[in-house]
């Protein structure tokens, strides 16, 4: 309430599930309606679950899902949905509101991004705030929940220029998270919250033994039978096509207020938000990008890190591994304006600052030629710490054809301080070698996409990509196809 970021909303629904989720995920806005008066511009959502059927546990579910519909009116900022209770299509203030907000932000000169917001803790109790965009299965949640750092938001960020500073809020106050695989070793912060005596909505899990809850990958227990989205369930049960039905749905969710997390940042509910020091873009990339890299400037970062974001599919998701999916700023699924316009908005946003936020790319999925991972899953903690030092001018860097990378000595010290790990020069060289051929191939892919698939691409995008191509070609001529970072010092 009483925030420059606030957009009042009204949701009308006949679904108790949707209403309950809204209550946990968002802040009550009645006082803002009073404050802003009768000329207020607000988002409106009208939802009906439609005709119902009795399903598992006597729950009532939407019957005519083949007739589910969503209608989005950008002019009057109203969305209608019916014959569904799926969260993404019915919890209006989440991804439906995000589409309305992207359109409004485009007109008003601010940004609505599919980004986490987190505090990275530096020397002498300093906290630097970052936003981060990651496609699905690329490390967004694990980054936001990393041990020792604090979370402001895990999904949607509004970013505005306030008094010459980029500031961001998490417009949500709760988490609507995927629960599959959460365990005490890899996800201790979420695990602890899920096992607290708090108000939680569990969606599409297995229920057994007098209302116990099980999700795929939950440790220490594995029930043989229970009730789930398929009705009465037993181990080995198959669907009509002969496929095994897992105990919990792969998209099973939990909903709770973010305050219950022990790593919730002190500025979670600050109406002024947090000052953003850096943007992070991360994708699943086996052969091209180094683990962490800083762009030369705002325009270079928005274009080469954000607008050129792509991510490889996994065998588990689409049945074919390694297919690169184009996903600018990890926001393509939610854009309510043309991609070219969206990129131009991002470029313009940074022009209004004397010192705009730094822009970084991260890649947790780099492999060597034999297919071995070059990152450990905990290494992301080091990349975050290095970015925090960079935005405060506390670390030097090596200039490469594609951006700035860390010095070995800085990473060696951070690995020892943060993870108590020895970090060798051999590891450093393997991770931060500049892969000329692969980078040139990516530029060709991006030029093709922005020439053939995107209308109204800003001309500066092609200029920046060509400049990067020429730097790579000059380096290739001087050093060869694979350049050790030590060659560039």
Short mmCIF file of C-alpha atoms in Angstrom, two decimals:
data_model
loop_
_atom_site.label_atom_id
_atom_site.label_comp_id
_atom_site.label_asym_id
_atom_site.label_seq_id
_atom_site.Cartn_x
_atom_site.Cartn_y
_atom_site.Cartn_z
CA UNK A 1 0.00 0.00 0.00
CA UNK A 2 0.96 3.64 -0.51
CA UNK A 3 3.68 2.71 -2.99
CA UNK A 4 4.60 4.15 -6.38
CA UNK A 5 4.72 0.55 -7.58
CA UNK A 6 1.18 -0.36 -6.48
CA UNK A 7 -1.40 -1.38 -9.06
CA UNK A 8 -4.72 -2.05 -7.31
CA UNK A 9 -6.56 -5.16 -8.52
CA UNK A 10 -9.96 -6.78 -8.08
CA UNK A 11 -10.49 -10.50 -8.57
CA UNK A 12 -13.99 -11.97 -8.83
CA UNK A 13 -14.07 -15.77 -8.63
CA UNK A 14 -16.39 -18.59 -7.61
CA UNK A 15 -13.43 -20.87 -6.81
CA UNK A 16 -12.43 -21.23 -3.15
CA UNK A 17 -9.01 -22.47 -4.32
CA UNK A 18 -8.32 -19.35 -6.39
CA UNK A 19 -9.55 -17.04 -3.64
CA UNK A 20 -7.41 -18.79 -1.03
CA UNK A 21 -4.30 -18.60 -3.24
CA UNK A 22 -4.88 -14.89 -3.88
CA UNK A 23 -5.11 -14.29 -0.14
CA UNK A 24 -1.73 -15.93 0.51
CA UNK A 25 0.06 -14.53 -2.53
CA UNK A 26 -0.93 -10.84 -2.51
CA UNK A 27 -1.28 -7.88 -0.21
CA UNK A 28 -4.72 -6.53 0.65
CA UNK A 29 -5.33 -3.31 -1.31
CA UNK A 30 -8.48 -1.75 0.10
CA UNK A 31 -6.60 1.24 1.54
CA UNK A 32 -5.04 1.97 -1.86
CA UNK A 33 -8.47 2.10 -3.49
CA UNK A 34 -9.47 4.70 -0.90
CA UNK A 35 -6.20 6.64 -1.26
CA UNK A 36 -6.33 6.82 -5.07
CA UNK A 37 -10.02 7.75 -5.26
CA UNK A 38 -12.66 7.22 -7.90
CA UNK A 39 -10.37 7.98 -10.86
CA UNK A 40 -8.17 5.01 -9.99
CA UNK A 41 -6.90 2.75 -12.80
CA UNK A 42 -7.01 -0.85 -11.62
CA UNK A 43 -6.67 -4.34 -13.05
CA UNK A 44 -9.83 -6.47 -13.17
CA UNK A 45 -10.16 -10.27 -13.26
CA UNK A 46 -13.39 -12.22 -13.65
CA UNK A 47 -13.17 -15.98 -13.25
CA UNK A 48 -15.65 -18.84 -13.14
CA UNK A 49 -14.65 -22.44 -12.56
CA UNK A 50 -17.65 -23.49 -14.66
CA UNK A 51 -19.63 -26.70 -14.24
CA UNK A 52 -18.00 -29.02 -11.70
CA UNK A 53 -17.27 -32.71 -11.34
CA UNK A 54 -16.44 -34.61 -8.16
CA UNK A 55 -12.79 -35.75 -8.22
CA UNK A 56 -10.29 -37.11 -5.71
CA UNK A 57 -11.04 -36.60 -2.00
CA UNK A 58 -14.48 -35.33 -2.96
CA UNK A 59 -12.97 -32.17 -4.43
CA UNK A 60 -14.91 -30.32 -7.09
CA UNK A 61 -12.96 -29.72 -10.30
CA UNK A 62 -13.81 -28.00 -13.56
CA UNK A 63 -15.65 -30.41 -15.85
CA UNK A 64 -15.57 -28.81 -19.31
CA UNK A 65 -11.84 -28.16 -19.60
CA UNK A 66 -12.00 -28.59 -23.38
CA UNK A 67 -14.06 -25.39 -23.32
CA UNK A 68 -11.71 -23.42 -21.06
CA UNK A 69 -11.16 -19.90 -22.31
CA UNK A 70 -9.13 -16.82 -21.39
CA UNK A 71 -9.90 -13.41 -22.86
CA UNK A 72 -7.48 -10.52 -22.28
CA UNK A 73 -8.60 -6.94 -22.90
CA UNK A 74 -5.50 -4.74 -22.81
CA UNK A 75 -7.45 -1.54 -23.45
CA UNK A 76 -9.76 -1.80 -20.44
CA UNK A 77 -7.27 -3.94 -18.44
CA UNK A 78 -9.70 -6.75 -17.73
CA UNK A 79 -9.27 -10.52 -18.06
CA UNK A 80 -11.98 -13.18 -18.19
CA UNK A 81 -11.32 -16.90 -17.65
CA UNK A 82 -13.65 -19.87 -17.31
CA UNK A 83 -13.87 -23.69 -17.13
CA UNK A 84 -10.50 -23.99 -15.39
CA UNK A 85 -8.96 -23.73 -11.94
CA UNK A 86 -5.33 -24.04 -13.05
CA UNK A 87 -3.40 -21.41 -11.12
CA UNK A 88 -1.61 -19.78 -14.04
CA UNK A 89 -4.92 -19.15 -15.81
CA UNK A 90 -7.07 -18.18 -12.85
CA UNK A 91 -4.97 -16.57 -10.09
CA UNK A 92 -5.45 -13.24 -11.79
CA UNK A 93 -2.81 -11.22 -9.98
CA UNK A 94 -0.03 -13.56 -11.10
CA UNK A 95 0.80 -14.20 -14.78
CA UNK A 96 -2.47 -12.73 -16.08
CA UNK A 97 -1.75 -9.44 -14.31
CA UNK A 98 1.82 -9.63 -15.55
CA UNK A 99 0.58 -9.43 -19.15
CA UNK A 100 -1.47 -6.35 -18.32
CA UNK A 101 1.47 -4.81 -16.45
CA UNK A 102 3.89 -5.36 -19.36
CA UNK A 103 1.50 -3.44 -21.60
CA UNK A 104 1.02 -0.62 -19.08
CA UNK A 105 4.76 -0.41 -18.34
CA UNK A 106 5.46 -0.11 -22.06
CA UNK A 107 3.25 2.99 -22.20
CA UNK A 108 4.57 4.55 -18.99
CA UNK A 109 8.32 3.89 -19.29
CA UNK A 110 9.04 1.30 -16.60
CA UNK A 111 9.65 -2.47 -16.71
CA UNK A 112 7.66 -5.57 -15.79
CA UNK A 113 10.07 -8.50 -15.79
CA UNK A 114 9.95 -12.24 -15.17
CA UNK A 115 12.67 -11.89 -12.57
CA UNK A 116 13.72 -12.88 -9.08
CA UNK A 117 14.82 -10.10 -6.72
CA UNK A 118 17.49 -10.95 -4.14
CA UNK A 119 20.03 -9.44 -1.80
CA UNK A 120 23.62 -10.63 -2.17
CA UNK A 121 25.61 -10.02 1.00
CA UNK A 122 29.07 -8.51 0.61
CA UNK A 123 31.90 -7.35 2.90
CA UNK A 124 31.18 -5.32 6.04
CA UNK A 125 27.46 -6.26 6.13
CA UNK A 126 26.84 -4.66 2.72
CA UNK A 127 23.82 -5.88 0.72
CA UNK A 128 23.61 -5.38 -3.04
CA UNK A 129 20.34 -6.21 -4.78
CA UNK A 130 20.04 -8.05 -8.07
CA UNK A 131 17.20 -9.05 -10.34
CA UNK A 132 17.52 -12.25 -12.36
CA UNK A 133 15.73 -13.83 -15.35
CA UNK A 134 16.06 -17.57 -15.96
CA UNK A 135 13.94 -19.83 -18.20
CA UNK A 136 12.42 -22.95 -16.64
CA UNK A 137 14.94 -25.52 -15.34
CA UNK A 138 17.84 -23.04 -15.46
CA UNK A 139 18.41 -22.33 -11.77
CA UNK A 140 16.08 -19.42 -10.95
CA UNK A 141 14.68 -20.80 -7.71
CA UNK A 142 18.00 -22.30 -6.56
CA UNK A 143 19.65 -18.90 -7.13
CA UNK A 144 16.96 -16.99 -5.22
CA UNK A 145 17.19 -19.51 -2.35
CA UNK A 146 20.97 -19.79 -2.12
CA UNK A 147 22.35 -20.16 1.38
CA UNK A 148 23.61 -16.96 2.96
CA UNK A 149 21.67 -14.58 0.71
CA UNK A 150 18.20 -13.07 1.15
CA UNK A 151 15.13 -13.20 -1.07
CA UNK A 152 12.80 -10.38 -1.99
CA UNK A 153 10.97 -12.23 -4.78
CA UNK A 154 11.18 -15.37 -6.89
CA UNK A 155 9.03 -14.63 -9.94
CA UNK A 156 7.87 -11.14 -10.99
CA UNK A 157 9.61 -7.77 -10.60
CA UNK A 158 8.41 -4.26 -11.30
CA UNK A 159 11.36 -1.91 -11.93
CA UNK A 160 11.05 1.88 -11.93
CA UNK A 161 13.33 4.90 -12.11
CA UNK A 162 12.87 6.66 -8.78
CA UNK A 163 15.01 9.73 -8.19
CA UNK A 164 17.58 8.56 -10.73
CA UNK A 165 17.93 5.06 -9.26
CA UNK A 166 16.55 1.78 -10.60
CA UNK A 167 14.38 0.36 -7.85
CA UNK A 168 12.44 -2.89 -7.84
CA UNK A 169 9.72 -4.60 -5.84
CA UNK A 170 8.29 -8.06 -5.70
CA UNK A 171 4.61 -7.38 -6.37
CA UNK A 172 3.74 -10.64 -4.63
CA UNK A 173 3.98 -11.43 -0.94
CA UNK A 174 3.85 -15.21 -1.28
CA UNK A 175 5.27 -18.08 -3.32
CA UNK A 176 3.37 -20.33 -5.73
CA UNK A 177 6.18 -22.82 -6.20
CA UNK A 178 6.83 -26.14 -7.91
CA UNK A 179 7.30 -28.68 -5.14
CA UNK A 180 8.67 -31.69 -7.07
CA UNK A 181 12.08 -32.77 -5.83
CA UNK A 182 12.29 -30.41 -2.84
CA UNK A 183 14.35 -32.06 -0.11
CA UNK A 184 16.27 -31.16 3.02
CA UNK A 185 19.75 -31.40 1.46
CA UNK A 186 19.33 -29.42 -1.79
CA UNK A 187 16.53 -27.07 -0.72
CA UNK A 188 16.84 -26.60 3.07
CA UNK A 189 15.13 -23.20 3.17
CA UNK A 190 12.01 -24.32 1.33
CA UNK A 191 12.05 -27.70 3.09
CA UNK A 192 12.06 -26.07 6.52
CA UNK A 193 9.15 -23.78 5.57
CA UNK A 194 7.12 -26.69 4.17
CA UNK A 195 7.53 -28.53 7.46
CA UNK A 196 6.54 -25.62 9.70
CA UNK A 197 3.05 -25.43 11.24
CA UNK A 198 1.95 -22.65 8.89
CA UNK A 199 -0.85 -22.04 6.42
CA UNK A 200 0.06 -23.90 3.20
CA UNK A 201 -1.95 -24.91 0.14
CA UNK A 202 -0.72 -28.18 -1.38
CA UNK A 203 -1.87 -28.72 -4.97
CA UNK A 204 -1.73 -32.02 -6.90
CA UNK A 205 0.29 -33.99 -4.37
CA UNK A 206 -0.44 -37.51 -3.13
CA UNK A 207 -2.55 -37.67 0.02
CA UNK A 208 -2.23 -40.80 2.20
CA UNK A 209 -2.50 -42.11 5.77
CA UNK A 210 -5.03 -39.65 7.11
CA UNK A 211 -4.06 -36.52 5.17
CA UNK A 212 -0.27 -36.88 5.01
CA UNK A 213 1.24 -35.24 1.92
CA UNK A 214 3.82 -36.74 -0.44
CA UNK A 215 5.48 -35.22 -3.52
CA UNK A 216 7.86 -36.81 -5.99
CA UNK A 217 11.35 -36.76 -4.54
CA UNK A 218 10.29 -36.13 -0.94
CA UNK A 219 12.85 -37.95 1.24
CA UNK A 220 12.37 -40.46 4.06
CA UNK A 221 9.02 -41.81 2.86
CA UNK A 222 7.48 -43.30 -0.24
CA UNK A 223 3.88 -44.46 0.17
CA UNK A 224 2.60 -47.36 -1.94
CA UNK A 225 -0.93 -46.01 -2.24
CA UNK A 226 -3.07 -42.95 -1.66
CA UNK A 227 -5.24 -40.44 -3.50
CA UNK A 228 -3.99 -38.00 -6.15
CA UNK A 229 -5.15 -36.22 -9.32
CA UNK A 230 -5.90 -39.60 -10.93
CA UNK A 231 -8.17 -40.73 -8.07
CA UNK A 232 -7.26 -43.80 -6.02
CA UNK A 233 -3.54 -44.31 -6.68
CA UNK A 234 -1.19 -47.26 -6.16
CA UNK A 235 2.43 -47.80 -7.12
CA UNK A 236 2.65 -48.84 -10.79
CA UNK A 237 -0.72 -47.38 -11.78
CA UNK A 238 -0.91 -46.48 -15.50
CA UNK A 239 -3.04 -44.06 -17.51
CA UNK A 240 -5.16 -45.01 -20.52
CA UNK A 241 -2.09 -44.77 -22.79
CA UNK A 242 -0.05 -47.14 -20.65
CA UNK A 243 2.15 -44.48 -19.06
CA UNK A 244 3.05 -44.75 -15.38
CA UNK A 245 1.20 -42.23 -13.20
CA UNK A 246 3.60 -40.79 -10.64
CA UNK A 247 2.51 -40.28 -7.05
CA UNK A 248 2.55 -36.52 -7.41
CA UNK A 249 1.95 -34.45 -10.54
CA UNK A 250 5.12 -32.98 -12.08
CA UNK A 251 3.57 -29.51 -11.81
CA UNK A 252 2.42 -29.99 -8.21
CA UNK A 253 2.57 -26.73 -6.27
CA UNK A 254 2.75 -25.20 -2.84
CA UNK A 255 1.45 -21.78 -1.81
CA UNK A 256 2.52 -19.91 1.30
CA UNK A 257 3.40 -16.40 2.47
CA UNK A 258 7.03 -15.50 1.86
CA UNK A 259 7.50 -14.18 5.40
CA UNK A 260 7.78 -17.77 6.67
CA UNK A 261 11.14 -18.19 4.90
CA UNK A 262 14.09 -17.67 7.22
CA UNK A 263 15.95 -15.95 4.34
CA UNK A 264 13.19 -13.40 3.62
CA UNK A 265 14.85 -10.02 3.11
CA UNK A 266 14.09 -7.19 5.52
CA UNK A 267 12.90 -5.07 2.56
CA UNK A 268 10.37 -7.65 1.33
CA UNK A 269 7.45 -5.29 2.03
CA UNK A 270 9.24 -1.95 1.63
CA UNK A 271 6.94 0.29 -0.48
CA UNK A 272 10.03 1.92 -2.03
CA UNK A 273 11.45 -1.45 -3.06
CA UNK A 274 15.20 -2.01 -3.29
CA UNK A 275 17.87 -0.26 -5.34
CA UNK A 276 19.00 -2.60 -8.12
CA UNK A 277 22.75 -2.94 -8.63
CA UNK A 278 22.63 -5.55 -11.35
CA UNK A 279 20.50 -7.60 -13.76
CA UNK A 280 21.33 -11.28 -14.24
CA UNK A 281 20.34 -13.39 -17.28
CA UNK A 282 20.86 -17.15 -17.14
CA UNK A 283 20.11 -20.02 -19.51
CA UNK A 284 20.94 -23.69 -19.97
CA UNK A 285 23.96 -23.64 -22.27
CA UNK A 286 26.31 -26.60 -22.61
CA UNK A 287 28.98 -25.20 -24.93
CA UNK A 288 29.11 -21.43 -25.36
CA UNK A 289 28.84 -19.02 -22.42
CA UNK A 290 31.25 -18.88 -19.48
CA UNK A 291 29.86 -19.35 -15.93
CA UNK A 292 29.69 -15.61 -15.21
CA UNK A 293 30.35 -12.56 -17.35
CA UNK A 294 29.64 -8.84 -17.16
CA UNK A 295 28.54 -6.86 -20.19
CA UNK A 296 30.47 -3.82 -21.42
CA UNK A 297 27.53 -1.49 -20.82
CA UNK A 298 23.73 -1.38 -20.58
CA UNK A 299 23.02 -1.61 -24.32
CA UNK A 300 25.54 -4.41 -24.84
CA UNK A 301 24.02 -6.30 -21.89
CA UNK A 302 20.37 -5.93 -22.84
CA UNK A 303 21.13 -7.13 -26.38
CA UNK A 304 23.77 -9.86 -25.94
CA UNK A 305 22.69 -11.16 -22.50
CA UNK A 306 18.94 -10.44 -22.40
CA UNK A 307 17.55 -10.25 -25.94
CA UNK A 308 19.78 -13.16 -27.02
CA UNK A 309 18.84 -15.41 -24.11
CA UNK A 310 18.23 -19.00 -25.15
CA UNK A 311 18.09 -22.26 -23.26
CA UNK A 312 18.63 -25.90 -24.17
CA UNK A 313 15.84 -28.37 -23.54
CA UNK A 314 16.39 -31.44 -21.39
CA UNK A 315 15.38 -34.97 -22.29
CA UNK A 316 12.95 -34.91 -19.39
CA UNK A 317 11.05 -31.91 -20.74
CA UNK A 318 10.60 -32.46 -24.46
CA UNK A 319 12.05 -35.90 -25.16
CA UNK A 320 14.95 -34.44 -27.15
CA UNK A 321 17.95 -32.98 -25.40
CA UNK A 322 19.94 -29.95 -26.45
CA UNK A 323 17.37 -28.08 -28.58
CA UNK A 324 17.98 -24.35 -28.10
CA UNK A 325 14.81 -22.37 -27.33
CA UNK A 326 14.80 -18.62 -27.94
CA UNK A 327 13.44 -16.76 -24.91
CA UNK A 328 14.38 -13.06 -24.71
CA UNK A 329 14.68 -11.93 -21.08
CA UNK A 330 12.93 -15.23 -20.18
CA UNK A 331 9.68 -13.39 -20.78
CA UNK A 332 8.46 -14.49 -24.22
CA UNK A 333 5.50 -16.49 -22.87
CA UNK A 334 4.03 -13.44 -21.14
CA UNK A 335 4.63 -10.62 -23.59
CA UNK A 336 1.55 -8.59 -24.47
CA UNK A 337 3.53 -6.30 -26.78
CA UNK A 338 5.76 -7.13 -29.80
CA UNK A 339 9.25 -8.48 -29.03
CA UNK A 340 10.93 -5.61 -30.90
CA UNK A 341 8.99 -3.05 -28.84
CA UNK A 342 9.83 -4.90 -25.63
CA UNK A 343 13.57 -4.83 -26.39
CA UNK A 344 13.39 -1.15 -27.27
CA UNK A 345 11.67 -0.45 -23.92
CA UNK A 346 14.52 -2.17 -22.08
CA UNK A 347 17.12 -0.21 -24.04
CA UNK A 348 15.35 3.10 -23.34
CA UNK A 349 15.01 2.33 -19.64
CA UNK A 350 18.79 2.31 -19.15
CA UNK A 351 19.35 5.55 -21.04
CA UNK A 352 17.76 7.53 -18.22
CA UNK A 353 20.54 6.77 -15.74
CA UNK A 354 23.98 8.24 -15.28
CA UNK A 355 25.08 4.81 -14.03
CA UNK A 356 22.50 2.15 -14.91
CA UNK A 357 22.60 -1.26 -13.22
CA UNK A 358 25.33 -3.61 -14.43
CA UNK A 359 24.22 -6.55 -16.57
CA UNK A 360 25.59 -10.07 -16.15
CA UNK A 361 25.08 -13.48 -17.70
CA UNK A 362 25.45 -16.74 -15.79
CA UNK A 363 25.61 -20.29 -17.07
CA UNK A 364 25.42 -23.16 -14.59
CA UNK A 365 25.36 -25.85 -17.29
CA UNK A 366 28.67 -25.61 -19.19
CA UNK A 367 30.24 -28.94 -20.17
CA UNK A 368 33.58 -30.02 -21.57
CA UNK A 369 33.97 -31.90 -24.87
CA UNK A 370 33.41 -35.21 -23.07
CA UNK A 371 30.09 -34.03 -21.65
CA UNK A 372 31.32 -33.52 -18.07
CA UNK A 373 29.88 -30.63 -16.07
CA UNK A 374 32.33 -27.76 -15.53
CA UNK A 375 30.23 -26.18 -12.75
CA UNK A 376 29.38 -27.69 -9.40
CA UNK A 377 25.79 -26.97 -8.31
CA UNK A 378 27.09 -24.87 -5.39
CA UNK A 379 29.42 -22.75 -7.53
CA UNK A 380 26.62 -20.28 -8.24
CA UNK A 381 27.28 -18.86 -4.77
CA UNK A 382 30.72 -17.76 -6.00
CA UNK A 383 29.43 -16.16 -9.19
CA UNK A 384 26.96 -14.13 -7.09
CA UNK A 385 29.68 -12.98 -4.70
CA UNK A 386 31.89 -11.90 -7.62
CA UNK A 387 29.02 -9.91 -9.17
CA UNK A 388 28.45 -8.21 -5.82
CA UNK A 389 32.11 -7.17 -5.71
CA UNK A 390 31.98 -5.91 -9.31
CA UNK A 391 28.99 -3.62 -8.84
CA UNK A 392 30.82 -2.04 -5.90
CA UNK A 393 34.12 -1.67 -7.79
CA UNK A 394 35.84 -4.12 -5.44
CA UNK A 395 37.10 -6.57 -8.08
CA UNK A 396 39.01 -6.22 -11.33
CA UNK A 397 38.15 -8.17 -14.48
CA UNK A 398 39.60 -9.40 -17.77
CA UNK A 399 38.17 -7.94 -20.97
CA UNK A 400 37.20 -10.58 -23.54
CA UNK A 401 35.45 -10.20 -26.92
CA UNK A 402 32.09 -10.88 -25.24
CA UNK A 403 32.41 -9.12 -21.87
CA UNK A 404 34.33 -8.98 -18.60
CA UNK A 405 35.27 -12.17 -16.72
CA UNK A 406 36.77 -12.70 -13.23
CA UNK A 407 40.45 -12.91 -12.37
CA UNK A 408 41.59 -16.29 -11.08
CA UNK A 409 42.95 -14.85 -7.83
CA UNK A 410 39.56 -13.35 -6.92
CA UNK A 411 37.70 -16.60 -7.55
CA UNK A 412 40.30 -18.65 -5.69
CA UNK A 413 39.83 -16.47 -2.63
CA UNK A 414 36.02 -16.58 -2.85
CA UNK A 415 35.90 -20.35 -3.25
CA UNK A 416 37.95 -20.71 -0.08
CA UNK A 417 36.00 -18.10 1.89
CA UNK A 418 32.48 -19.14 0.88
CA UNK A 419 32.67 -22.88 0.14
CA UNK A 420 35.96 -23.79 1.84
CA UNK A 421 37.03 -25.28 -1.48
CA UNK A 422 40.33 -25.24 -3.32
CA UNK A 423 39.88 -23.80 -6.82
CA UNK A 424 42.60 -24.66 -9.33
CA UNK A 425 43.93 -22.79 -12.33
CA UNK A 426 43.00 -25.81 -14.45
CA UNK A 427 39.34 -25.48 -13.42
CA UNK A 428 39.46 -21.75 -14.09
CA UNK A 429 40.91 -22.13 -17.58
CA UNK A 430 38.36 -24.80 -18.54
CA UNK A 431 35.44 -22.69 -17.30
CA UNK A 432 36.51 -19.32 -18.65
CA UNK A 433 38.04 -20.23 -22.00
CA UNK A 434 36.49 -18.07 -24.72
CA UNK A 435 34.82 -20.39 -27.22
CA UNK A 436 35.06 -18.45 -30.47
CA UNK A 437 33.30 -20.87 -32.85
CA UNK A 438 30.34 -21.42 -30.53
CA UNK A 439 29.93 -17.68 -29.89
CA UNK A 440 29.99 -16.96 -33.62
CA UNK A 441 27.34 -19.63 -34.17
CA UNK A 442 25.13 -18.01 -31.55
CA UNK A 443 25.41 -14.63 -33.27
CA UNK A 444 24.36 -16.25 -36.56
CA UNK A 445 21.34 -17.84 -34.82
CA UNK A 446 20.32 -14.54 -33.27
CA UNK A 447 20.71 -12.61 -36.53
CA UNK A 448 18.51 -15.18 -38.26
CA UNK A 449 15.83 -15.06 -35.56
CA UNK A 450 15.70 -11.27 -35.41
CA UNK A 451 15.63 -11.02 -39.20
CA UNK A 452 12.99 -13.66 -39.90
CA UNK A 453 10.88 -14.13 -36.76
CA UNK A 454 10.80 -10.74 -35.03
CA UNK A 455 9.21 -7.66 -36.51
CA UNK A 456 10.46 -4.14 -35.80
CA UNK A 457 13.78 -5.32 -34.37
CA UNK A 458 15.72 -2.23 -33.23
CA UNK A 459 18.57 -1.60 -35.69
CA UNK A 460 21.01 -1.22 -32.83
CA UNK A 461 20.63 -4.93 -32.08
CA UNK A 462 22.19 -5.89 -35.41
CA UNK A 463 24.92 -3.26 -34.92
CA UNK A 464 25.87 -4.57 -31.46
CA UNK A 465 25.87 -8.19 -32.64
CA UNK A 466 28.06 -7.29 -35.62
CA UNK A 467 30.52 -5.47 -33.37
CA UNK A 468 30.72 -8.57 -31.16
CA UNK A 469 31.24 -10.75 -34.22
CA UNK A 470 34.13 -8.58 -35.41
CA UNK A 471 35.79 -8.73 -31.97
CA UNK A 472 35.50 -12.51 -32.00
CA UNK A 473 36.95 -12.77 -35.52
CA UNK A 474 39.90 -10.56 -34.63
CA UNK A 475 40.60 -12.65 -31.52
CA UNK A 476 40.26 -15.86 -33.51
CA UNK A 477 42.86 -14.62 -35.99
CA UNK A 478 45.24 -13.73 -33.16
CA UNK A 479 44.72 -16.60 -30.69
CA UNK A 480 42.79 -19.40 -32.40
CA UNK A 481 39.36 -20.93 -31.74
CA UNK A 482 39.67 -21.38 -27.98
CA UNK A 483 41.30 -18.61 -25.94
CA UNK A 484 42.62 -19.08 -22.42
CA UNK A 485 41.76 -16.16 -20.12
CA UNK A 486 45.48 -15.83 -19.43
CA UNK A 487 46.05 -14.89 -23.08
CA UNK A 488 43.83 -11.84 -22.57
CA UNK A 489 45.40 -10.43 -19.42
#
